Amino acid sequence: MNDSLRSLRNSFYLGFYSQVLKEAKSFEKEAVDVAQLAKIYYFRALCYVTPEEVFKQVDSNAPIALQAIKQYATFLTAKEEARDLVNETINEWLADSILQRDPTLSSMAALIFFEQKNYREALKLVLNKPQNTDITGLENLALSVQIYLKIDRVDLAQKQLKLMQDIDDDDALTQLASAWVCVAQGADKIGEALSLYDELQEKFGPSVLVLNSIGLCHILQKNYAVALTSLKQARELALQNNMKVSNETFINTIISLMHLRKPADIIARVSSEFKQTWPNDPWLQKESSA
């Protein structure tokens, strides 16, 4: 594991994207492989902050790794028709025997498939890669944990988590994966997940991702008022960092407000902001058709 990038990686996986953008620039004069990895994290973070900058800065002459990140940024911001084009492009690149070897292309493709609930194709990409001690191996394992949890195979997620722990038990990504598994197990394990998130927050500070996760744990424990406090902090932190309020923040805020039997106009106001911010969100579409 490349320890020189540990701080940068931790910031990225915990959702400190603005911090990643600042920190990544300090690696420009490092060894070529380190500088290239830092650049990859820079553009991946940019996808969540200002994806328009990814479109501007990455042209057709850029390395395949950066072009794959650009496709991911397109996927995140595009409507359904444009997403179809992203799928075509990604599949075309994956069919190329040379391009398919690029680890960033594999990672971005797996994330795109995961977002589309195409878990079979996502798993193919992350499981067919060597799960050694490198950074990509750890990320592939983390995504495989998420996929197995999505298809209710907690047993397989635990096996993948064990592999992550064998690589680096103290890595922030491993700690996050441990918390995901605890949440999926439910019951008393929710408290264990909360402890893991609290430890991450104490060590690295509050992030939107961790605050949302803490809010979810409180919802699962039926502590809706406490959940709202964390979710409010997540909302404020996103706005402070010039980021869109995440769909997870909106969804869990609405759920908490409903359980607390808050006035309909308050729930409607949050729902309206949610629709304006994430008009194509599947949760909204499901609720509108219910």
mmCIF file of C-alpha atoms in Angstrom:
data_model
loop_
_atom_site.group_PDB
_atom_site.id
_atom_site.type_symbol
_atom_site.label_atom_id
_atom_site.label_comp_id
_atom_site.label_asym_id
_atom_site.label_seq_id
_atom_site.Cartn_x
_atom_site.Cartn_y
_atom_site.Cartn_z
ATOM 1 C CA MET A 1 0.000 0.000 0.000
ATOM 2 C CA ASN A 2 1.409 3.392 -0.998
ATOM 3 C CA ASP A 3 1.469 5.226 2.345
ATOM 4 C CA SER A 4 2.444 8.523 0.728
ATOM 5 C CA LEU A 5 -1.128 8.730 -0.595
ATOM 6 C CA ARG A 6 -2.872 7.476 2.545
ATOM 7 C CA SER A 7 -4.078 10.911 3.639
ATOM 8 C CA LEU A 8 -5.346 11.710 0.139
ATOM 9 C CA ARG A 9 -7.122 8.359 -0.184
ATOM 10 C CA ASN A 10 -8.716 8.668 3.242
ATOM 11 C CA SER A 11 -10.012 12.126 2.355
ATOM 12 C CA PHE A 12 -11.500 10.820 -0.875
ATOM 13 C CA TYR A 13 -13.216 7.758 0.552
ATOM 14 C CA LEU A 14 -14.615 9.718 3.500
ATOM 15 C CA GLY A 15 -16.061 12.343 1.172
ATOM 16 C CA PHE A 16 -13.742 15.273 1.856
ATOM 17 C CA TYR A 17 -13.690 16.151 -1.828
ATOM 18 C CA SER A 18 -12.702 19.815 -1.487
ATOM 19 C CA GLN A 19 -9.765 18.715 0.636
ATOM 20 C CA VAL A 20 -8.729 16.186 -2.007
ATOM 21 C CA LEU A 21 -8.690 18.921 -4.667
ATOM 22 C CA LYS A 22 -6.301 20.973 -2.549
ATOM 23 C CA GLU A 23 -4.099 18.141 -1.341
ATOM 24 C CA ALA A 24 -3.705 16.406 -4.717
ATOM 25 C CA LYS A 25 -1.821 19.378 -6.151
ATOM 26 C CA SER A 26 0.983 18.871 -3.634
ATOM 27 C CA PHE A 27 1.915 15.594 -5.366
ATOM 28 C CA GLU A 28 2.589 17.119 -8.789
ATOM 29 C CA LYS A 29 6.376 17.010 -8.298
ATOM 30 C CA GLU A 30 6.478 13.550 -6.730
ATOM 31 C CA ALA A 31 7.492 10.344 -8.520
ATOM 32 C CA VAL A 32 5.548 9.787 -11.736
ATOM 33 C CA ASP A 33 3.428 6.887 -10.430
ATOM 34 C CA VAL A 34 2.494 8.789 -7.262
ATOM 35 C CA ALA A 35 1.701 11.986 -9.182
ATOM 36 C CA GLN A 36 -0.508 10.046 -11.616
ATOM 37 C CA LEU A 37 -2.472 8.405 -8.808
ATOM 38 C CA ALA A 38 -2.941 11.750 -7.081
ATOM 39 C CA LYS A 39 -4.233 13.187 -10.355
ATOM 40 C CA ILE A 40 -6.746 10.360 -10.623
ATOM 41 C CA TYR A 41 -8.083 11.115 -7.127
ATOM 42 C CA TYR A 42 -8.206 14.804 -8.042
ATOM 43 C CA PHE A 43 -10.459 14.212 -11.036
ATOM 44 C CA ARG A 44 -12.575 11.646 -9.228
ATOM 45 C CA ALA A 45 -13.213 14.171 -6.444
ATOM 46 C CA LEU A 46 -14.000 16.817 -9.048
ATOM 47 C CA CYS A 47 -16.840 14.582 -10.301
ATOM 48 C CA TYR A 48 -18.686 15.236 -7.035
ATOM 49 C CA VAL A 49 -17.872 18.930 -6.664
ATOM 50 C CA THR A 50 -17.815 20.527 -10.118
ATOM 51 C CA PRO A 51 -18.195 17.849 -12.825
ATOM 52 C CA GLU A 52 -18.254 20.593 -15.455
ATOM 53 C CA GLU A 53 -14.541 21.069 -14.782
ATOM 54 C CA VAL A 54 -13.906 17.424 -15.617
ATOM 55 C CA PHE A 55 -15.551 17.974 -18.986
ATOM 56 C CA LYS A 56 -13.399 21.061 -19.605
ATOM 57 C CA GLN A 57 -10.067 19.661 -18.475
ATOM 58 C CA VAL A 58 -10.185 16.125 -19.886
ATOM 59 C CA ASP A 59 -10.048 15.991 -23.682
ATOM 60 C CA SER A 60 -9.885 13.125 -26.159
ATOM 61 C CA ASN A 61 -6.082 13.036 -25.933
ATOM 62 C CA ALA A 62 -6.088 12.369 -22.188
ATOM 63 C CA PRO A 63 -5.040 8.956 -20.811
ATOM 64 C CA ILE A 64 -7.775 6.330 -20.712
ATOM 65 C CA ALA A 65 -7.917 6.598 -16.902
ATOM 66 C CA LEU A 66 -8.982 10.250 -17.072
ATOM 67 C CA GLN A 67 -11.347 9.618 -19.964
ATOM 68 C CA ALA A 68 -13.019 6.893 -17.871
ATOM 69 C CA ILE A 69 -13.456 9.371 -15.026
ATOM 70 C CA LYS A 70 -14.982 11.807 -17.513
ATOM 71 C CA GLN A 71 -17.480 9.130 -18.537
ATOM 72 C CA TYR A 72 -18.357 8.614 -14.870
ATOM 73 C CA ALA A 73 -18.894 12.367 -14.432
ATOM 74 C CA THR A 74 -21.133 12.305 -17.504
ATOM 75 C CA PHE A 75 -23.074 9.391 -16.047
ATOM 76 C CA LEU A 76 -23.613 11.227 -12.753
ATOM 77 C CA THR A 77 -24.990 14.347 -14.434
ATOM 78 C CA ALA A 78 -26.717 12.987 -17.533
ATOM 79 C CA LYS A 79 -30.267 12.032 -18.348
ATOM 80 C CA GLU A 80 -31.194 8.519 -19.434
ATOM 81 C CA GLU A 81 -30.366 8.940 -23.143
ATOM 82 C CA ALA A 82 -26.861 10.232 -22.422
ATOM 83 C CA ARG A 83 -26.321 7.431 -19.913
ATOM 84 C CA ASP A 84 -26.958 4.926 -22.687
ATOM 85 C CA LEU A 85 -24.117 6.526 -24.641
ATOM 86 C CA VAL A 86 -21.847 6.256 -21.586
ATOM 87 C CA ASN A 87 -22.644 2.541 -21.370
ATOM 88 C CA GLU A 88 -21.810 2.063 -25.040
ATOM 89 C CA THR A 89 -18.493 3.856 -24.668
ATOM 90 C CA ILE A 90 -17.495 2.010 -21.502
ATOM 91 C CA ASN A 91 -18.389 -1.395 -22.955
ATOM 92 C CA GLU A 92 -16.439 -0.591 -26.110
ATOM 93 C CA TRP A 93 -13.343 0.239 -24.048
ATOM 94 C CA LEU A 94 -13.744 -2.859 -21.875
ATOM 95 C CA ALA A 95 -13.828 -4.989 -25.034
ATOM 96 C CA ASP A 96 -10.387 -3.675 -25.999
ATOM 97 C CA SER A 97 -7.736 -6.118 -24.770
ATOM 98 C CA ILE A 98 -5.295 -3.293 -24.016
ATOM 99 C CA LEU A 99 -7.606 -0.652 -22.562
ATOM 100 C CA GLN A 100 -9.344 -3.159 -20.271
ATOM 101 C CA ARG A 101 -6.109 -3.546 -18.317
ATOM 102 C CA ASP A 102 -6.374 -0.006 -16.967
ATOM 103 C CA PRO A 103 -7.420 -0.241 -13.276
ATOM 104 C CA THR A 104 -9.171 3.131 -13.269
ATOM 105 C CA LEU A 105 -11.283 2.175 -16.281
ATOM 106 C CA SER A 106 -12.303 -1.015 -14.465
ATOM 107 C CA SER A 107 -13.137 0.932 -11.304
ATOM 108 C CA MET A 108 -15.208 3.571 -13.098
ATOM 109 C CA ALA A 109 -17.016 0.945 -15.166
ATOM 110 C CA ALA A 110 -17.799 -1.073 -12.025
ATOM 111 C CA LEU A 111 -19.166 2.035 -10.293
ATOM 112 C CA ILE A 112 -21.358 2.850 -13.297
ATOM 113 C CA PHE A 113 -22.717 -0.710 -13.405
ATOM 114 C CA PHE A 114 -23.265 -0.608 -9.642
ATOM 115 C CA GLU A 115 -25.265 2.637 -9.865
ATOM 116 C CA GLN A 116 -27.443 0.999 -12.530
ATOM 117 C CA LYS A 117 -27.972 -2.058 -10.308
ATOM 118 C CA ASN A 118 -26.160 -4.187 -12.860
ATOM 119 C CA TYR A 119 -24.474 -6.056 -10.043
ATOM 120 C CA ARG A 120 -23.453 -9.067 -12.120
ATOM 121 C CA GLU A 121 -21.284 -6.997 -14.484
ATOM 122 C CA ALA A 122 -19.902 -4.900 -11.627
ATOM 123 C CA LEU A 123 -18.881 -8.043 -9.748
ATOM 124 C CA LYS A 124 -17.162 -9.451 -12.831
ATOM 125 C CA LEU A 125 -14.942 -6.391 -12.949
ATOM 126 C CA VAL A 126 -14.000 -6.283 -9.278
ATOM 127 C CA LEU A 127 -13.647 -10.026 -8.690
ATOM 128 C CA ASN A 128 -11.605 -10.742 -11.805
ATOM 129 C CA LYS A 129 -8.857 -8.394 -10.675
ATOM 130 C CA PRO A 130 -6.009 -9.569 -8.414
ATOM 131 C CA GLN A 131 -6.909 -8.670 -4.823
ATOM 132 C CA ASN A 132 -3.396 -7.947 -3.642
ATOM 133 C CA THR A 133 -2.069 -5.249 -1.359
ATOM 134 C CA ASP A 134 -2.362 -2.371 -3.813
ATOM 135 C CA ILE A 135 -4.825 0.511 -3.573
ATOM 136 C CA THR A 136 -6.997 -0.705 -6.437
ATOM 137 C CA GLY A 137 -7.311 -4.136 -4.814
ATOM 138 C CA LEU A 138 -8.660 -2.593 -1.621
ATOM 139 C CA GLU A 139 -11.175 -0.469 -3.517
ATOM 140 C CA ASN A 140 -12.326 -3.438 -5.592
ATOM 141 C CA LEU A 141 -12.918 -5.407 -2.417
ATOM 142 C CA ALA A 142 -14.871 -2.510 -0.894
ATOM 143 C CA LEU A 143 -17.149 -2.336 -3.921
ATOM 144 C CA SER A 144 -17.648 -6.101 -3.812
ATOM 145 C CA VAL A 145 -18.747 -5.707 -0.164
ATOM 146 C CA GLN A 146 -21.326 -3.128 -1.242
ATOM 147 C CA ILE A 147 -22.581 -5.315 -4.080
ATOM 148 C CA TYR A 148 -23.006 -8.385 -1.894
ATOM 149 C CA LEU A 149 -24.887 -6.307 0.663
ATOM 150 C CA LYS A 150 -27.196 -5.017 -2.089
ATOM 151 C CA ILE A 151 -28.096 -8.582 -3.074
ATOM 152 C CA ASP A 152 -28.521 -9.644 0.567
ATOM 153 C CA ARG A 153 -25.442 -11.854 0.711
ATOM 154 C CA VAL A 154 -24.034 -10.635 4.001
ATOM 155 C CA ASP A 155 -22.045 -13.859 4.314
ATOM 156 C CA LEU A 156 -20.098 -13.134 1.121
ATOM 157 C CA ALA A 157 -19.689 -9.476 2.090
ATOM 158 C CA GLN A 158 -18.086 -10.609 5.347
ATOM 159 C CA LYS A 159 -15.610 -12.764 3.428
ATOM 160 C CA GLN A 160 -14.606 -9.808 1.256
ATOM 161 C CA LEU A 161 -14.324 -7.607 4.341
ATOM 162 C CA LYS A 162 -11.959 -10.153 5.901
ATOM 163 C CA LEU A 163 -9.724 -9.839 2.832
ATOM 164 C CA MET A 164 -9.729 -6.060 3.259
ATOM 165 C CA GLN A 165 -8.785 -6.402 6.913
ATOM 166 C CA ASP A 166 -5.915 -8.694 5.958
ATOM 167 C CA ILE A 167 -4.601 -6.009 3.586
ATOM 168 C CA ASP A 168 -4.993 -3.029 5.939
ATOM 169 C CA ASP A 169 -7.251 -3.183 8.978
ATOM 170 C CA ASP A 170 -6.647 0.488 9.845
ATOM 171 C CA ASP A 171 -7.428 1.953 6.427
ATOM 172 C CA ALA A 172 -10.444 4.296 6.410
ATOM 173 C CA LEU A 173 -12.002 2.326 3.551
ATOM 174 C CA THR A 174 -11.752 -0.888 5.559
ATOM 175 C CA GLN A 175 -13.375 0.841 8.540
ATOM 176 C CA LEU A 176 -16.201 2.086 6.326
ATOM 177 C CA ALA A 177 -16.745 -1.402 4.916
ATOM 178 C CA SER A 178 -16.872 -2.801 8.459
ATOM 179 C CA ALA A 179 -19.601 -0.292 9.304
ATOM 180 C CA TRP A 180 -21.578 -1.181 6.135
ATOM 181 C CA VAL A 181 -21.570 -4.852 7.131
ATOM 182 C CA CYS A 182 -22.641 -4.016 10.685
ATOM 183 C CA VAL A 183 -25.571 -1.935 9.391
ATOM 184 C CA ALA A 184 -26.663 -4.815 7.150
ATOM 185 C CA GLN A 185 -26.548 -7.221 10.097
ATOM 186 C CA GLY A 186 -28.853 -4.926 12.071
ATOM 187 C CA ALA A 187 -29.930 -5.273 15.712
ATOM 188 C CA ASP A 188 -27.043 -4.803 18.143
ATOM 189 C CA LYS A 189 -24.604 -4.375 15.252
ATOM 190 C CA ILE A 190 -26.095 -0.929 14.507
ATOM 191 C CA GLY A 191 -24.476 0.347 17.698
ATOM 192 C CA GLU A 192 -21.161 -1.096 16.545
ATOM 193 C CA ALA A 193 -21.537 0.694 13.207
ATOM 194 C CA LEU A 194 -22.238 3.960 15.045
ATOM 195 C CA SER A 195 -19.068 3.501 17.068
ATOM 196 C CA LEU A 196 -17.059 2.990 13.875
ATOM 197 C CA TYR A 197 -18.518 6.114 12.286
ATOM 198 C CA ASP A 198 -17.937 8.112 15.475
ATOM 199 C CA GLU A 199 -14.299 6.967 15.521
ATOM 200 C CA LEU A 200 -13.833 8.052 11.916
ATOM 201 C CA GLN A 201 -15.413 11.414 12.693
ATOM 202 C CA GLU A 202 -13.205 11.944 15.731
ATOM 203 C CA LYS A 203 -10.099 11.052 13.739
ATOM 204 C CA PHE A 204 -10.806 12.889 10.488
ATOM 205 C CA GLY A 205 -13.574 15.352 11.297
ATOM 206 C CA PRO A 206 -17.176 15.459 10.047
ATOM 207 C CA SER A 207 -17.927 14.730 6.401
ATOM 208 C CA VAL A 208 -21.221 14.579 4.530
ATOM 209 C CA LEU A 209 -20.756 10.863 3.933
ATOM 210 C CA VAL A 210 -20.115 10.019 7.586
ATOM 211 C CA LEU A 211 -22.853 12.335 8.882
ATOM 212 C CA ASN A 212 -25.357 10.717 6.499
ATOM 213 C CA SER A 213 -24.256 7.300 7.721
ATOM 214 C CA ILE A 214 -24.646 8.313 11.350
ATOM 215 C CA GLY A 215 -28.108 9.650 10.530
ATOM 216 C CA LEU A 216 -29.073 6.335 8.939
ATOM 217 C CA CYS A 217 -27.922 4.402 12.020
ATOM 218 C CA HIS A 218 -30.076 6.589 14.258
ATOM 219 C CA ILE A 219 -33.053 6.032 11.940
ATOM 220 C CA LEU A 220 -32.556 2.273 12.205
ATOM 221 C CA GLN A 221 -32.527 2.675 15.975
ATOM 222 C CA LYS A 222 -35.719 4.776 15.696
ATOM 223 C CA ASN A 223 -33.942 7.829 17.121
ATOM 224 C CA TYR A 224 -35.421 10.138 14.479
ATOM 225 C CA ALA A 225 -34.804 13.446 16.241
ATOM 226 C CA VAL A 226 -31.125 12.567 16.732
ATOM 227 C CA ALA A 227 -30.952 11.471 13.105
ATOM 228 C CA LEU A 228 -32.280 14.852 11.979
ATOM 229 C CA THR A 229 -29.455 16.588 13.823
ATOM 230 C CA SER A 230 -26.813 14.653 11.872
ATOM 231 C CA LEU A 231 -28.677 15.108 8.604
ATOM 232 C CA LYS A 232 -28.974 18.841 9.162
ATOM 233 C CA GLN A 233 -25.213 18.983 9.717
ATOM 234 C CA ALA A 234 -24.683 16.995 6.508
ATOM 235 C CA ARG A 235 -26.841 19.459 4.569
ATOM 236 C CA GLU A 236 -25.055 22.504 5.987
ATOM 237 C CA LEU A 237 -21.620 20.984 5.358
ATOM 238 C CA ALA A 238 -22.457 20.222 1.724
ATOM 239 C CA LEU A 239 -23.607 23.799 1.123
ATOM 240 C CA GLN A 240 -20.519 25.202 2.853
ATOM 241 C CA ASN A 241 -18.355 23.224 0.417
ATOM 242 C CA ASN A 242 -20.351 24.369 -2.625
ATOM 243 C CA MET A 243 -21.702 20.855 -3.156
ATOM 244 C CA LYS A 244 -25.218 19.711 -3.886
ATOM 245 C CA VAL A 245 -27.045 18.369 -0.877
ATOM 246 C CA SER A 246 -26.841 14.603 -1.342
ATOM 247 C CA ASN A 247 -29.897 12.554 -2.245
ATOM 248 C CA GLU A 248 -29.221 10.385 0.809
ATOM 249 C CA THR A 249 -29.480 13.464 3.039
ATOM 250 C CA PHE A 250 -32.819 14.389 1.483
ATOM 251 C CA ILE A 251 -34.270 10.875 1.642
ATOM 252 C CA ASN A 252 -33.356 10.250 5.274
ATOM 253 C CA THR A 253 -34.489 13.737 6.272
ATOM 254 C CA ILE A 254 -37.922 13.107 4.744
ATOM 255 C CA ILE A 255 -38.145 9.703 6.432
ATOM 256 C CA SER A 256 -37.235 11.207 9.805
ATOM 257 C CA LEU A 257 -39.693 14.082 9.432
ATOM 258 C CA MET A 258 -42.487 11.673 8.561
ATOM 259 C CA HIS A 259 -41.788 9.455 11.566
ATOM 260 C CA LEU A 260 -41.730 12.520 13.805
ATOM 261 C CA ARG A 261 -45.106 13.543 12.324
ATOM 262 C CA LYS A 262 -43.838 16.968 11.345
ATOM 263 C CA PRO A 263 -46.248 19.323 9.522
ATOM 264 C CA ALA A 264 -46.942 18.465 5.890
ATOM 265 C CA ASP A 265 -45.693 21.863 4.675
ATOM 266 C CA ILE A 266 -42.226 21.193 6.139
ATOM 267 C CA ILE A 267 -42.017 17.784 4.456
ATOM 268 C CA ALA A 268 -43.300 19.293 1.202
ATOM 269 C CA ARG A 269 -40.626 21.992 1.313
ATOM 270 C CA VAL A 270 -37.839 19.431 1.717
ATOM 271 C CA SER A 271 -39.363 17.246 -1.007
ATOM 272 C CA SER A 272 -39.539 20.217 -3.359
ATOM 273 C CA GLU A 273 -35.869 21.046 -2.806
ATOM 274 C CA PHE A 274 -35.034 17.373 -3.344
ATOM 275 C CA LYS A 275 -36.868 17.348 -6.699
ATOM 276 C CA GLN A 276 -35.105 20.515 -7.824
ATOM 277 C CA THR A 277 -31.687 19.153 -6.854
ATOM 278 C CA TRP A 278 -32.087 15.526 -7.984
ATOM 279 C CA PRO A 279 -35.010 15.471 -10.475
ATOM 280 C CA ASN A 280 -34.160 11.994 -11.791
ATOM 281 C CA ASP A 281 -33.599 10.280 -8.457
ATOM 282 C CA PRO A 282 -35.125 6.761 -8.422
ATOM 283 C CA TRP A 283 -36.497 7.210 -4.879
ATOM 284 C CA LEU A 284 -38.502 10.237 -6.012
ATOM 285 C CA GLN A 285 -39.793 8.415 -9.055
ATOM 286 C CA LYS A 286 -40.831 5.457 -6.926
ATOM 287 C CA GLU A 287 -42.624 7.724 -4.431
ATOM 288 C CA SER A 288 -44.469 9.622 -7.152
ATOM 289 C CA SER A 289 -45.762 6.370 -8.676
ATOM 290 C CA ALA A 290 -46.821 4.928 -5.316
#
